mmCIF file of C-alpha atoms in Angstrom:
data_model
loop_
_atom_site.group_PDB
_atom_site.id
_atom_site.type_symbol
_atom_site.label_atom_id
_atom_site.label_comp_id
_atom_site.label_asym_id
_atom_site.label_seq_id
_atom_site.Cartn_x
_atom_site.Cartn_y
_atom_site.Cartn_z
ATOM 1 C CA LYS A 9 -92.409 144.780 -142.877
ATOM 2 C CA LYS A 10 -93.501 142.819 -139.652
ATOM 3 C CA GLU A 11 -96.077 144.338 -137.689
ATOM 4 C CA LEU A 12 -96.657 143.920 -133.698
ATOM 5 C CA LYS A 13 -99.545 141.678 -132.913
ATOM 6 C CA THR A 14 -99.866 143.524 -129.791
ATOM 7 C CA LYS A 15 -99.634 147.191 -128.620
ATOM 8 C CA PRO A 16 -96.643 148.322 -126.437
ATOM 9 C CA SER A 17 -97.987 148.642 -122.837
ATOM 10 C CA PRO A 18 -98.053 152.404 -121.978
ATOM 11 C CA THR A 19 -97.529 151.044 -118.378
ATOM 12 C CA PHE A 20 -94.146 149.653 -119.118
ATOM 13 C CA GLY A 21 -93.332 152.834 -120.677
ATOM 14 C CA ARG A 22 -94.331 154.928 -117.739
ATOM 15 C CA ARG A 23 -92.265 152.464 -115.400
ATOM 16 C CA LEU A 24 -88.939 153.207 -117.684
ATOM 17 C CA VAL A 25 -89.523 156.755 -117.216
ATOM 18 C CA TRP A 26 -89.992 156.750 -113.506
ATOM 19 C CA ARG A 27 -86.813 154.274 -113.222
ATOM 20 C CA ASP A 28 -84.830 156.784 -115.234
ATOM 21 C CA LEU A 29 -86.226 159.868 -113.129
ATOM 22 C CA ALA A 30 -85.218 157.870 -110.010
ATOM 23 C CA TYR A 31 -81.535 157.289 -111.243
ATOM 24 C CA TRP A 32 -81.301 161.057 -112.237
ATOM 25 C CA GLN A 33 -82.471 162.045 -108.683
ATOM 26 C CA LEU A 34 -79.873 159.763 -107.286
ATOM 27 C CA TYR A 35 -77.074 161.397 -109.289
ATOM 28 C CA LEU A 36 -78.250 164.790 -108.090
ATOM 29 C CA PHE A 37 -78.851 163.771 -104.598
ATOM 30 C CA PRO A 38 -76.546 161.005 -103.694
ATOM 31 C CA ASP A 39 -77.500 160.727 -100.126
ATOM 32 C CA MET A 40 -81.397 160.903 -100.804
ATOM 33 C CA HIS A 41 -81.821 157.468 -99.032
ATOM 34 C CA ALA A 42 -80.997 159.493 -95.566
ATOM 35 C CA ARG A 43 -81.487 162.943 -96.318
ATOM 36 C CA CYS A 44 -84.588 165.076 -97.741
ATOM 37 C CA CYS A 45 -84.119 166.236 -101.339
ATOM 38 C CA ARG A 46 -86.004 169.300 -99.976
ATOM 39 C CA THR A 47 -83.927 170.341 -97.180
ATOM 40 C CA HIS A 48 -86.402 172.323 -95.203
ATOM 41 C CA TYR A 49 -88.242 168.917 -94.594
ATOM 42 C CA GLU A 50 -85.358 167.954 -92.292
ATOM 43 C CA ALA A 51 -86.953 169.889 -89.565
ATOM 44 C CA VAL A 52 -90.135 167.754 -89.580
ATOM 45 C CA GLU A 53 -90.473 166.283 -86.198
ATOM 46 C CA TRP A 54 -91.345 162.660 -86.754
ATOM 47 C CA ASN A 55 -93.050 160.280 -84.268
ATOM 48 C CA LYS A 56 -90.571 157.911 -82.666
ATOM 49 C CA ASP A 57 -92.592 155.059 -81.812
ATOM 50 C CA PRO A 58 -90.849 151.627 -81.835
ATOM 51 C CA ALA A 59 -94.079 149.771 -81.034
ATOM 52 C CA GLY A 60 -95.984 151.424 -84.058
ATOM 53 C CA LEU A 61 -93.062 150.782 -86.454
ATOM 54 C CA GLN A 62 -92.815 147.173 -85.170
ATOM 55 C CA ALA A 63 -96.433 146.562 -85.498
ATOM 56 C CA TRP A 64 -96.424 148.029 -89.018
ATOM 57 C CA GLN A 65 -93.301 146.015 -90.024
ATOM 58 C CA LYS A 66 -94.891 142.873 -88.557
ATOM 59 C CA GLY A 67 -98.400 143.425 -90.217
ATOM 60 C CA GLN A 68 -99.969 144.026 -86.832
ATOM 61 C CA THR A 69 -101.582 147.224 -87.270
ATOM 62 C CA GLY A 70 -104.964 146.367 -87.118
ATOM 63 C CA TYR A 71 -105.663 147.692 -90.664
ATOM 64 C CA PRO A 72 -106.230 144.542 -92.797
ATOM 65 C CA LEU A 73 -105.008 145.866 -96.131
ATOM 66 C CA VAL A 74 -101.855 147.216 -94.468
ATOM 67 C CA ASP A 75 -101.322 144.046 -92.289
ATOM 68 C CA ALA A 76 -101.849 141.814 -95.413
ATOM 69 C CA GLY A 77 -99.413 143.719 -97.356
ATOM 70 C CA MET A 78 -96.760 143.787 -94.876
ATOM 71 C CA ARG A 79 -97.144 140.128 -94.016
ATOM 72 C CA GLU A 80 -96.793 139.465 -97.755
ATOM 73 C CA LEU A 81 -93.581 141.471 -97.743
ATOM 74 C CA TRP A 82 -92.033 139.720 -94.947
ATOM 75 C CA LEU A 83 -93.053 136.161 -96.369
ATOM 76 C CA THR A 84 -92.378 136.588 -100.038
ATOM 77 C CA GLY A 85 -90.186 139.581 -100.401
ATOM 78 C CA TRP A 86 -92.473 141.479 -102.700
ATOM 79 C CA MET A 87 -96.048 143.096 -102.762
ATOM 80 C CA HIS A 88 -97.894 145.034 -105.567
ATOM 81 C CA GLN A 89 -97.327 148.715 -106.275
ATOM 82 C CA ASN A 90 -100.805 149.833 -105.178
ATOM 83 C CA VAL A 91 -100.317 147.973 -101.773
ATOM 84 C CA ARG A 92 -96.627 149.447 -101.300
ATOM 85 C CA MET A 93 -98.109 152.907 -101.714
ATOM 86 C CA VAL A 94 -100.915 151.986 -99.122
ATOM 87 C CA THR A 95 -98.466 150.632 -96.647
ATOM 88 C CA ALA A 96 -96.092 153.680 -97.200
ATOM 89 C CA MET A 97 -98.794 156.127 -96.678
ATOM 90 C CA PHE A 98 -99.878 154.382 -93.397
ATOM 91 C CA LEU A 99 -96.345 154.633 -91.879
ATOM 92 C CA VAL A 100 -95.900 158.034 -92.921
ATOM 93 C CA GLU A 101 -99.391 159.734 -92.705
ATOM 94 C CA TYR A 102 -101.200 157.785 -90.123
ATOM 95 C CA LEU A 103 -98.403 156.603 -87.721
ATOM 96 C CA GLY A 104 -96.286 159.863 -88.333
ATOM 97 C CA ILE A 105 -93.075 157.858 -88.655
ATOM 98 C CA ASN A 106 -90.270 158.993 -90.624
ATOM 99 C CA TRP A 107 -90.256 157.822 -94.194
ATOM 100 C CA THR A 108 -86.400 156.668 -93.731
ATOM 101 C CA GLU A 109 -87.640 153.939 -91.483
ATOM 102 C CA GLY A 110 -89.867 152.473 -94.141
ATOM 103 C CA LEU A 111 -87.443 152.923 -97.050
ATOM 104 C CA GLN A 112 -84.851 150.826 -94.744
ATOM 105 C CA TRP A 113 -87.397 148.268 -94.086
ATOM 106 C CA TYR A 114 -88.340 147.936 -97.856
ATOM 107 C CA HIS A 115 -84.727 147.819 -98.923
ATOM 108 C CA ASP A 116 -84.243 145.101 -96.297
ATOM 109 C CA THR A 117 -86.883 143.017 -97.417
ATOM 110 C CA LEU A 118 -88.009 143.588 -100.889
ATOM 111 C CA VAL A 119 -86.411 141.142 -103.309
ATOM 112 C CA ASP A 120 -86.591 143.787 -106.063
ATOM 113 C CA ALA A 121 -85.271 146.661 -103.734
ATOM 114 C CA ASP A 122 -83.575 149.407 -105.818
ATOM 115 C CA LEU A 123 -81.984 152.187 -103.845
ATOM 116 C CA ALA A 124 -82.830 154.961 -106.548
ATOM 117 C CA ILE A 125 -86.395 154.025 -107.120
ATOM 118 C CA ASN A 126 -87.383 153.126 -103.515
ATOM 119 C CA SER A 127 -85.611 156.371 -102.303
ATOM 120 C CA MET A 128 -87.679 158.529 -104.698
ATOM 121 C CA MET A 129 -90.831 156.860 -104.035
ATOM 122 C CA TRP A 130 -90.309 157.041 -100.021
ATOM 123 C CA GLN A 131 -89.150 160.773 -100.443
ATOM 124 C CA ASN A 132 -92.393 161.688 -102.495
ATOM 125 C CA GLY A 133 -94.409 159.573 -99.879
ATOM 126 C CA GLY A 134 -92.742 161.602 -97.011
ATOM 127 C CA GLY A 135 -93.431 165.018 -98.547
ATOM 128 C CA SER A 136 -89.960 165.788 -99.206
ATOM 129 C CA GLY A 137 -89.165 164.473 -102.486
ATOM 130 C CA LEU A 138 -89.292 166.459 -105.895
ATOM 131 C CA ASP A 139 -92.791 164.871 -106.862
ATOM 132 C CA GLN A 140 -94.111 164.941 -103.640
ATOM 133 C CA TRP A 141 -97.548 162.958 -103.232
ATOM 134 C CA ASN A 142 -100.503 165.343 -102.637
ATOM 135 C CA PHE A 143 -102.953 162.542 -101.628
ATOM 136 C CA THR A 144 -103.490 160.046 -99.191
ATOM 137 C CA LEU A 145 -104.763 156.399 -99.788
ATOM 138 C CA HIS A 146 -106.968 155.538 -96.920
ATOM 139 C CA PRO A 147 -106.294 151.958 -95.774
ATOM 140 C CA VAL A 148 -109.965 151.025 -95.525
ATOM 141 C CA THR A 149 -111.281 153.043 -98.419
ATOM 142 C CA HIS A 150 -108.609 151.856 -100.794
ATOM 143 C CA ALA A 151 -108.910 148.117 -99.652
ATOM 144 C CA LYS A 152 -112.593 148.106 -100.681
ATOM 145 C CA PHE A 153 -111.702 149.594 -104.074
ATOM 146 C CA ALA A 154 -108.520 147.445 -104.671
ATOM 147 C CA ASP A 155 -109.536 144.226 -102.865
ATOM 148 C CA PRO A 156 -113.654 144.374 -103.029
ATOM 149 C CA THR A 157 -114.036 140.664 -102.187
ATOM 150 C CA GLY A 158 -111.447 140.475 -99.456
ATOM 151 C CA GLU A 159 -109.516 137.761 -101.171
ATOM 152 C CA TYR A 160 -106.084 139.280 -100.735
ATOM 153 C CA VAL A 161 -106.860 140.254 -97.187
ATOM 154 C CA ARG A 162 -107.889 136.732 -96.551
ATOM 155 C CA LYS A 163 -104.906 135.242 -98.154
ATOM 156 C CA TRP A 164 -102.352 137.096 -96.035
ATOM 157 C CA THR A 165 -104.403 137.704 -92.664
ATOM 158 C CA PRO A 166 -105.774 134.234 -92.110
ATOM 159 C CA GLU A 167 -107.102 135.201 -88.750
ATOM 160 C CA LEU A 168 -109.850 137.255 -90.665
ATOM 161 C CA ALA A 169 -110.400 134.763 -93.518
ATOM 162 C CA ARG A 170 -113.959 133.626 -92.002
ATOM 163 C CA LEU A 171 -115.323 137.358 -91.922
ATOM 164 C CA PRO A 172 -117.985 138.164 -94.305
ATOM 165 C CA LYS A 173 -117.300 140.680 -97.394
ATOM 166 C CA GLU A 174 -118.787 143.436 -95.701
ATOM 167 C CA TYR A 175 -116.649 143.345 -92.686
ATOM 168 C CA ILE A 176 -113.200 142.170 -94.042
ATOM 169 C CA HIS A 177 -112.072 145.838 -94.424
#
């Protein structure tokens, strides 16, 4: 009997569960990319701010972590999961823009775009999903935690590269 030299990653297992949950939800709610799973959330009045949406898309919000993430997304087609959550929450919670706008942008720009997973996560971030998020990731507080030296922000927002660590976020 051969033994594994390394233990299986619990993160990998959780990701598989989330993937399967997303596909189950898409099966139950085939239009979840455009309509709220919890239909009473259809009545939410969202901020229709084309300038705010464009600033978010281009990474020009004035919030370094959000801007770095959105620029990385545009230039590479990818960004880390935590940064995806921060940028999503910024769009929905701080700009008040409909989660479907974020879903569409991610779907058009992510190289790993997945309709089921992205729809589920944006639904949750927008408060209308089956597992709606009951937390907010503040773009400055989370930046200090996730990017304490400012290395990530400096890489993607070069205009801030010379700022000292205490001012980067």
